[in-house]
Coordinates of C-alpha atoms and ligand atoms in Angstrom, one line a residue:
X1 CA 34.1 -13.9 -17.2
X2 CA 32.6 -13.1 -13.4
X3 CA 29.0 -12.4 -13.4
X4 CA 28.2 -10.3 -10.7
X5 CA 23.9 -11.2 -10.0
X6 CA 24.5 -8.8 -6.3
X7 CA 24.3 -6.0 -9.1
X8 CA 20.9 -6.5 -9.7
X9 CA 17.7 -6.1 -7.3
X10 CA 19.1 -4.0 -5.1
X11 CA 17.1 -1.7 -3.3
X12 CA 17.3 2.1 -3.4
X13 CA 19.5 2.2 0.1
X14 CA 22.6 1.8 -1.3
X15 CA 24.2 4.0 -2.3
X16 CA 27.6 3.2 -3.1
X17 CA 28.5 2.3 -6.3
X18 CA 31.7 -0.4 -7.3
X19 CA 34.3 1.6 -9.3
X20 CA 35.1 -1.7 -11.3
X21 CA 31.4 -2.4 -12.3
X22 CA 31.6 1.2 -13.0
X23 CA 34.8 0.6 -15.5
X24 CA 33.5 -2.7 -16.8
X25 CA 29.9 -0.8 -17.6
X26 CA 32.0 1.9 -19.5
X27 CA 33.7 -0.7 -21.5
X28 CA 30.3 -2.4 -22.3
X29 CA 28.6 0.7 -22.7
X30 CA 31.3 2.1 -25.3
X31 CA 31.3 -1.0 -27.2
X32 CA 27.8 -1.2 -27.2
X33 CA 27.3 2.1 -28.8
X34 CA 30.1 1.3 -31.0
X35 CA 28.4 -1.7 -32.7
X36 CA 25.6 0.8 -33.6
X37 CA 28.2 3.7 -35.1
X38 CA 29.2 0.9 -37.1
X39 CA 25.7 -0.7 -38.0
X40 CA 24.1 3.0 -39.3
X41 CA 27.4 3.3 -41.0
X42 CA 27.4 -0.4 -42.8
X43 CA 23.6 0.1 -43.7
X44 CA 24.0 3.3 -44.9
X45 CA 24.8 5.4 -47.2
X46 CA 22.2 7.9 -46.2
X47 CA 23.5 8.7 -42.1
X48 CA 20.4 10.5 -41.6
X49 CA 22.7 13.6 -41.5
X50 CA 21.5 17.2 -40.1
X51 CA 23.0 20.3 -38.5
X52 CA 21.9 20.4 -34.9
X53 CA 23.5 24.2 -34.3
X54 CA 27.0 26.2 -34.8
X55 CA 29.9 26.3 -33.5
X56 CA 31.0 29.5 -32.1
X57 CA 33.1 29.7 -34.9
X58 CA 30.4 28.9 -37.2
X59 CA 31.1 25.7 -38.3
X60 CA 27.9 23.1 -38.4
X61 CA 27.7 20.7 -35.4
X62 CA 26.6 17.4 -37.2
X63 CA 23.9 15.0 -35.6
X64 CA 23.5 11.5 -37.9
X65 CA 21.5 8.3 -37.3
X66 CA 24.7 7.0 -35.8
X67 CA 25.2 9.4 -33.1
X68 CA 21.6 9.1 -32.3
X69 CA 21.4 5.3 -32.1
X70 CA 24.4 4.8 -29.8
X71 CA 23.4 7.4 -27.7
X72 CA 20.1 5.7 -27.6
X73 CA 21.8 2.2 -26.5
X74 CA 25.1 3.7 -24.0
X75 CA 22.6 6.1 -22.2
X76 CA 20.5 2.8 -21.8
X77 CA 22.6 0.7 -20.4
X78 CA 23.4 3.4 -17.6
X79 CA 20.0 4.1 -16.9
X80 CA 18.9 0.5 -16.6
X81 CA 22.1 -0.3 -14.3
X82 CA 22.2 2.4 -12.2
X83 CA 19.4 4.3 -12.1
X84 CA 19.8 7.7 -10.6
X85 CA 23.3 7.9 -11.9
X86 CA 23.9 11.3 -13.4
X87 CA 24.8 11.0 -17.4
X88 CA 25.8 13.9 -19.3
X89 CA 25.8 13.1 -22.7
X90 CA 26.4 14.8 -25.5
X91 CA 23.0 14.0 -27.6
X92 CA 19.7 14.2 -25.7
X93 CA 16.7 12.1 -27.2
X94 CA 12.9 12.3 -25.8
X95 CA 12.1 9.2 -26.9
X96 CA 12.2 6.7 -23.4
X97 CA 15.0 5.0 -22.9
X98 CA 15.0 1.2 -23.4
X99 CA 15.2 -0.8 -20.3
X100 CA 14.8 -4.1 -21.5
X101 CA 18.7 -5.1 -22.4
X102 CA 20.5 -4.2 -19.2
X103 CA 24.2 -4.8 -18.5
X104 CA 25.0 -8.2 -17.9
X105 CA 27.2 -7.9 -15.4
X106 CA 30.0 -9.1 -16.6
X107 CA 33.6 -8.2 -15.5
X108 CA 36.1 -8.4 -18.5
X109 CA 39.0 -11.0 -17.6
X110 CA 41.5 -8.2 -18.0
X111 CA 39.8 -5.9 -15.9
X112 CA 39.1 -8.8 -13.1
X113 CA 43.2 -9.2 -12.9
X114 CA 43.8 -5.5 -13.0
X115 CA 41.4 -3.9 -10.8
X116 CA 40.4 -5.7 -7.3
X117 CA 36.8 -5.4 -6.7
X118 CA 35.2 -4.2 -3.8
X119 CA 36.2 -0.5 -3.6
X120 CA 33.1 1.8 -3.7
X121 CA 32.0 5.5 -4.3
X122 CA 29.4 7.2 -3.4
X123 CA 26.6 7.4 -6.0
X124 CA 26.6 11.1 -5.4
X125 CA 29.6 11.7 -5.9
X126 CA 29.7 10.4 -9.7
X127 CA 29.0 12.5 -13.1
X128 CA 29.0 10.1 -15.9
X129 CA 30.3 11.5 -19.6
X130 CA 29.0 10.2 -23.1
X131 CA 29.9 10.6 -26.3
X132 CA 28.2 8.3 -27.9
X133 CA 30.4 8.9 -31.6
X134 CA 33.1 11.8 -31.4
X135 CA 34.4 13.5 -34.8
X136 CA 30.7 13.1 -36.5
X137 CA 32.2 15.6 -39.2
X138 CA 34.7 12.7 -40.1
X139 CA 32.0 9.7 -39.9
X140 CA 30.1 11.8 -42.6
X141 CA 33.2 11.9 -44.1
X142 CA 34.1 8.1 -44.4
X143 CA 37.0 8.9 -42.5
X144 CA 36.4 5.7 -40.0
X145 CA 39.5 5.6 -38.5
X146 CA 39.2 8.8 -36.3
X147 CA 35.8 7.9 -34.8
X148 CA 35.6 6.7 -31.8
X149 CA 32.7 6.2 -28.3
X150 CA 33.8 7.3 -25.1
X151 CA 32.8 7.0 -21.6
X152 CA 34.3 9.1 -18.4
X153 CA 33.2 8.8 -14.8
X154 CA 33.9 11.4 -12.8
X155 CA 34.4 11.6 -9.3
X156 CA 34.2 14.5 -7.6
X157 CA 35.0 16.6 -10.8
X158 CA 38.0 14.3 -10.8
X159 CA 38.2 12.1 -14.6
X160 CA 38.8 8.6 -12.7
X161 CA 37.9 6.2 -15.5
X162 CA 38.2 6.9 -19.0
X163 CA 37.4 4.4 -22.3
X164 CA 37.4 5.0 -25.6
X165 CA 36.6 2.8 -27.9
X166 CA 37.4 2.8 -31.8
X167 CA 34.4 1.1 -33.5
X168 CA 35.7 0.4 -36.9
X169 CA 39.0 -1.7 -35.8
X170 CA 37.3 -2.9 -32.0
X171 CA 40.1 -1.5 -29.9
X172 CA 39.3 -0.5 -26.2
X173 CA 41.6 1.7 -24.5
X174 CA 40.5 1.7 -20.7
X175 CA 41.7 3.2 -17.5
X176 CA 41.0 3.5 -14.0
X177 CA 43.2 6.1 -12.3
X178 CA 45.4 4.8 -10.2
X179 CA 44.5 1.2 -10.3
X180 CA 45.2 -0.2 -13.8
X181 CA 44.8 0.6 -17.5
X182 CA 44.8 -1.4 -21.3
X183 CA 47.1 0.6 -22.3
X184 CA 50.6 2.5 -22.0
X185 CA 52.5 5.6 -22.8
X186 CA 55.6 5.5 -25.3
X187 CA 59.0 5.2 -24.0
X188 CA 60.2 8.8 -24.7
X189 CA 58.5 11.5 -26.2
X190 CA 60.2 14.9 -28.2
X191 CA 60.6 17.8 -25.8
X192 CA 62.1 20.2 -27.2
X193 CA 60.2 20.3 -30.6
X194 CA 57.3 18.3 -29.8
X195 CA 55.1 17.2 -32.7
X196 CA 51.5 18.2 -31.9
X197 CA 48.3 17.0 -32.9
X198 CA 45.7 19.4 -33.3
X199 CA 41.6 19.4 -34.7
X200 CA 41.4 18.9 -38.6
X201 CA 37.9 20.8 -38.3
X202 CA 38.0 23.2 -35.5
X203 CA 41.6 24.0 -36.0
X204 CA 40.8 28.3 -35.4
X205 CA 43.9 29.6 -35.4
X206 CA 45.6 26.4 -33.9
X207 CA 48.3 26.7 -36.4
X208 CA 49.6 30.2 -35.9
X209 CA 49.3 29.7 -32.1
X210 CA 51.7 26.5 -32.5
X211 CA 54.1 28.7 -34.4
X212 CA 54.4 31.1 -31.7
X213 CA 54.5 28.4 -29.3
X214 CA 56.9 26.5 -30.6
X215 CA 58.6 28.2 -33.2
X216 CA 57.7 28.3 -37.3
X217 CA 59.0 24.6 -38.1
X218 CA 57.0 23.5 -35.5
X219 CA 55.6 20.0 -36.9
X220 CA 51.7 19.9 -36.4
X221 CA 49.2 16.9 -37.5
X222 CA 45.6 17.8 -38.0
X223 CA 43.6 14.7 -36.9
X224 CA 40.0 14.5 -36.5
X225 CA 38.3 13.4 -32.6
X226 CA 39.4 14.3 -29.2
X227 CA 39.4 10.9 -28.5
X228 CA 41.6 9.9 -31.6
X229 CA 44.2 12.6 -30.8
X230 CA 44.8 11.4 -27.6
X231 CA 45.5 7.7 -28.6
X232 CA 48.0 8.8 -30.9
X233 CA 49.7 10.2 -27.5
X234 CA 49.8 6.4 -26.7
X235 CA 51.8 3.4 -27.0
X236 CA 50.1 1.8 -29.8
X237 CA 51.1 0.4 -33.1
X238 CA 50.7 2.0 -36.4
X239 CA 47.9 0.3 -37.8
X240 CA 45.5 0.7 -35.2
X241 CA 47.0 4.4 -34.6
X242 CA 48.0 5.7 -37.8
X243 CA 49.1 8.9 -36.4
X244 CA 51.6 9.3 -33.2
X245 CA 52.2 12.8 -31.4
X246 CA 54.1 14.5 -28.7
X247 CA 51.0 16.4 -27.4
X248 CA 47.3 17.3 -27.9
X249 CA 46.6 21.4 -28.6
X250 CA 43.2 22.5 -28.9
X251 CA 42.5 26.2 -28.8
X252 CA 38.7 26.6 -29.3
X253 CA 36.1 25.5 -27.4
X254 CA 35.6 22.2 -26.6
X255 CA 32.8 20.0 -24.0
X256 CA 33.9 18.0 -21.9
X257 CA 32.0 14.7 -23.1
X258 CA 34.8 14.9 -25.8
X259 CA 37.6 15.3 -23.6
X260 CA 36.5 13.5 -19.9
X261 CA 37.5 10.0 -21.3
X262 CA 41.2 11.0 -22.8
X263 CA 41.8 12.7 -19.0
X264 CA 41.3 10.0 -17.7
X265 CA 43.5 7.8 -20.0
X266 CA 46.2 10.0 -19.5
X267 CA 46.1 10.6 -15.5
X268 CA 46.2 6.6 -15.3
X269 CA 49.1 6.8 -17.1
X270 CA 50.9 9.8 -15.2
X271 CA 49.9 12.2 -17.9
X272 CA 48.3 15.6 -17.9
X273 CA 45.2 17.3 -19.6
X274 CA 44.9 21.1 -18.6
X275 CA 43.4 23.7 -19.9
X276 CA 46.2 26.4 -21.6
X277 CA 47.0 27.8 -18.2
X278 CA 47.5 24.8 -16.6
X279 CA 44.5 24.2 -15.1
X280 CA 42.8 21.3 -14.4
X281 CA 39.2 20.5 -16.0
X282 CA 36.7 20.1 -12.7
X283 CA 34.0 17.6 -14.9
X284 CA 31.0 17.9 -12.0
X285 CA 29.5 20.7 -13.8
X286 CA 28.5 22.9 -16.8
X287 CA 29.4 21.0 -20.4
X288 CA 31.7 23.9 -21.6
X289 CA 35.5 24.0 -21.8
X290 CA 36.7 27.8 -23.2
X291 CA 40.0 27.8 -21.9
X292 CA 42.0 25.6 -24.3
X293 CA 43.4 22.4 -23.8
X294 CA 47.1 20.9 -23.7
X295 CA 47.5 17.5 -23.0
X296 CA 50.8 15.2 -22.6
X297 CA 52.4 12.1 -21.0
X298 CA 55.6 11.4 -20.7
X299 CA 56.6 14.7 -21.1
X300 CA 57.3 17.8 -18.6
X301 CA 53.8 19.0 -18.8
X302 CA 54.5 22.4 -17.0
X303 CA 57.5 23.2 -19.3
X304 CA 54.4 22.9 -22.5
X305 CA 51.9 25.0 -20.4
X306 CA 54.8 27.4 -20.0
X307 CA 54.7 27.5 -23.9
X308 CA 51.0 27.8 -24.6
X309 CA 50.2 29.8 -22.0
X310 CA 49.2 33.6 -22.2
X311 CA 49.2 34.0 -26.1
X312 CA 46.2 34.9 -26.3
X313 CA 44.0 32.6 -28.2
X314 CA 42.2 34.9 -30.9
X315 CA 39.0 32.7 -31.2
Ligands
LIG1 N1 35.0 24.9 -31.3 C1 34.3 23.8 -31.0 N2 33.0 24.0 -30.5 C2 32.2 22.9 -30.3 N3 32.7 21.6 -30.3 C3 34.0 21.4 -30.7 C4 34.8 22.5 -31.0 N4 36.0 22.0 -31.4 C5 35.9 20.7 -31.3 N5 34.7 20.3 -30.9 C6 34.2 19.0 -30.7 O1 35.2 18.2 -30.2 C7 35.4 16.9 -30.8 C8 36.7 16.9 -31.4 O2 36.9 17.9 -32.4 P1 38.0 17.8 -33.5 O3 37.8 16.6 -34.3 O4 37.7 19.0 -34.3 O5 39.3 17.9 -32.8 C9 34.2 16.9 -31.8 O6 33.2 16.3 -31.2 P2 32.0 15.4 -31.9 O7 32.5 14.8 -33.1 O8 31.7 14.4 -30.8 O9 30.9 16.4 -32.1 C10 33.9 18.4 -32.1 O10 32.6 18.6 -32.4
LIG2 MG1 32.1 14.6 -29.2

């Protein structure tokens, strides 16, 4: 491990930022707010669970002790490492912030051989994304193995580092675009009848839409977490990914604290998140995704946009 003291001390001036501090701080900041999913969860039973609004569809959007603490600790660690840094995340909590456990500054041994140091970004020019526990409907559930924390930087509107981070088995699936990555994509993937993964809990009328897509024996898995769904897009083995698809549908709206991270997992790897017409997702701005999303790797990504686009999404 490299400890890196120039982080700390500097004065306001500079303003350029490292992108690997930036990806090792992701990692730490994931994994930190993992250990706390997992600590509300082990103490439990009672999550401290409450309705924080509706869905557009109607569905209750779930806050519990667990979302709360690991927001708490990931929003932290940003603000205490780079102050000034703008963080979107997905809870908000007036309670201050806790200073007092900062990063430490350490580069991760894989991330030292992958990524040179040395390259910088404006400070400016960076949105940072947390979601500090994504599918909270499943955590309440017991259904551990779709939770996961995730962390995005974005540069420019562009997803550039993306980490997400299962707390109940420990894996870490990091990228930085264009400069290295954890993990990998599969070696071949089913074009013609792809198997899609879609939301277990905010499905709309995901199924129908596939049908029409894809044809009626189109093969769909309902999963819960955006960050879950797109692991199963990856190269991983069964036990830490139960679940493995061709691509990621998702036809109701959807923020882009749950979706920054998987972007930028699958643009490391040469993969594609758009929105149903293609489009890419600019993350500089306002929370809100309504357009759909399809994402893939490994696959002709136009030819699935092709599909899904202009069926009208009946949400
Ligand atoms: N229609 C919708 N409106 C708001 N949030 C949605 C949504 N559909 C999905 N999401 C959010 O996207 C994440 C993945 O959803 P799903 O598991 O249904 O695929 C979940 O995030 P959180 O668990 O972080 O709130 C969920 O709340
Ligand atoms: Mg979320």
């Amino acid at each position: 491990l490299l400890v890196l003291p120039s982080l700390f001390g500097e004065a306001g001036g500079d303003q350029r930022l490292d992108l690997r501090e930036l990806l090792a701080l992701s990692v730490a900041a994931a994994e930190a707010g993992g250990r706390r999913v997992r600590a509300v969860h082990e103490a439990g039973p009672d999550l401290q669970q409450r309705t924080k609004g509706k869905t557009q569809e109607g569905a209750a959007e779930l806050l519990t002790a667990g979302d709360l603490q690991s927001h708490r600790r990931m929003a932290s660690l940003w603000a205490s490492t780079f102050p000034g840094v703008r963080v979107i995340s997905e809870e908000h909590d007036e309670a201050a912030l806790d200073l007092s456990e900062p990063w430490d500054g350490k580069i991760p041994l894989e991330i030292q051989k992958l990524v040179p140091s040395g390259q910088t970004v404006s400070k400016d020019s960076v949105t940072v994304w947390i979601d500090p526990l994504d599918a909270t409907q499943e955590y309440t559930e017991g259904l551990l193995t779709y939770v996961t924390t995730m962390v995005c930087v974005a540069i420019d509107g562009k997803p550039v580092i993306g980490v997400i981070h299962k707390p109940f088995s420990g894996f870490t699936a990091w990228a930085l675009v264009g400069q290295g990555t954890n993990v990998s994509a599969r070696e071949s993937y089913n074009e013609r009848s792809p198997q899609l993964i879609v939301s277990r809990s905010h499905a709309g009328t995901v199924r129908t839409f596939s049908q029409k897509a894809f044809g009626t024996s189109v093969n769909i898995i309902p999963a819960g977490g955006a960050g879950y769904k797109v692991l199963s897009l990856l190269n991983l083995n069964k036990a830490e990914q139960p679940d493995q698809a061709d691509a990621y549908l998702h036809i109701t709206f959807i923020k882009k604290w749950d979706i920054c991270a998987g972007n930028a997992v699958l643009s490391a790897l040469g993969g594609h998140m758009t929105t149903l017409d293609g489009k890419d997702i600019d993350y500089r701005d306002s929370p809100g995704n309504k357009e759909g999303l399809i994402a893939s790797v490994g696959l002709d990504h136009l030819e699935l946009v092709k599909k899904v686009n202009g069926l009208g999404r009946a949400r």
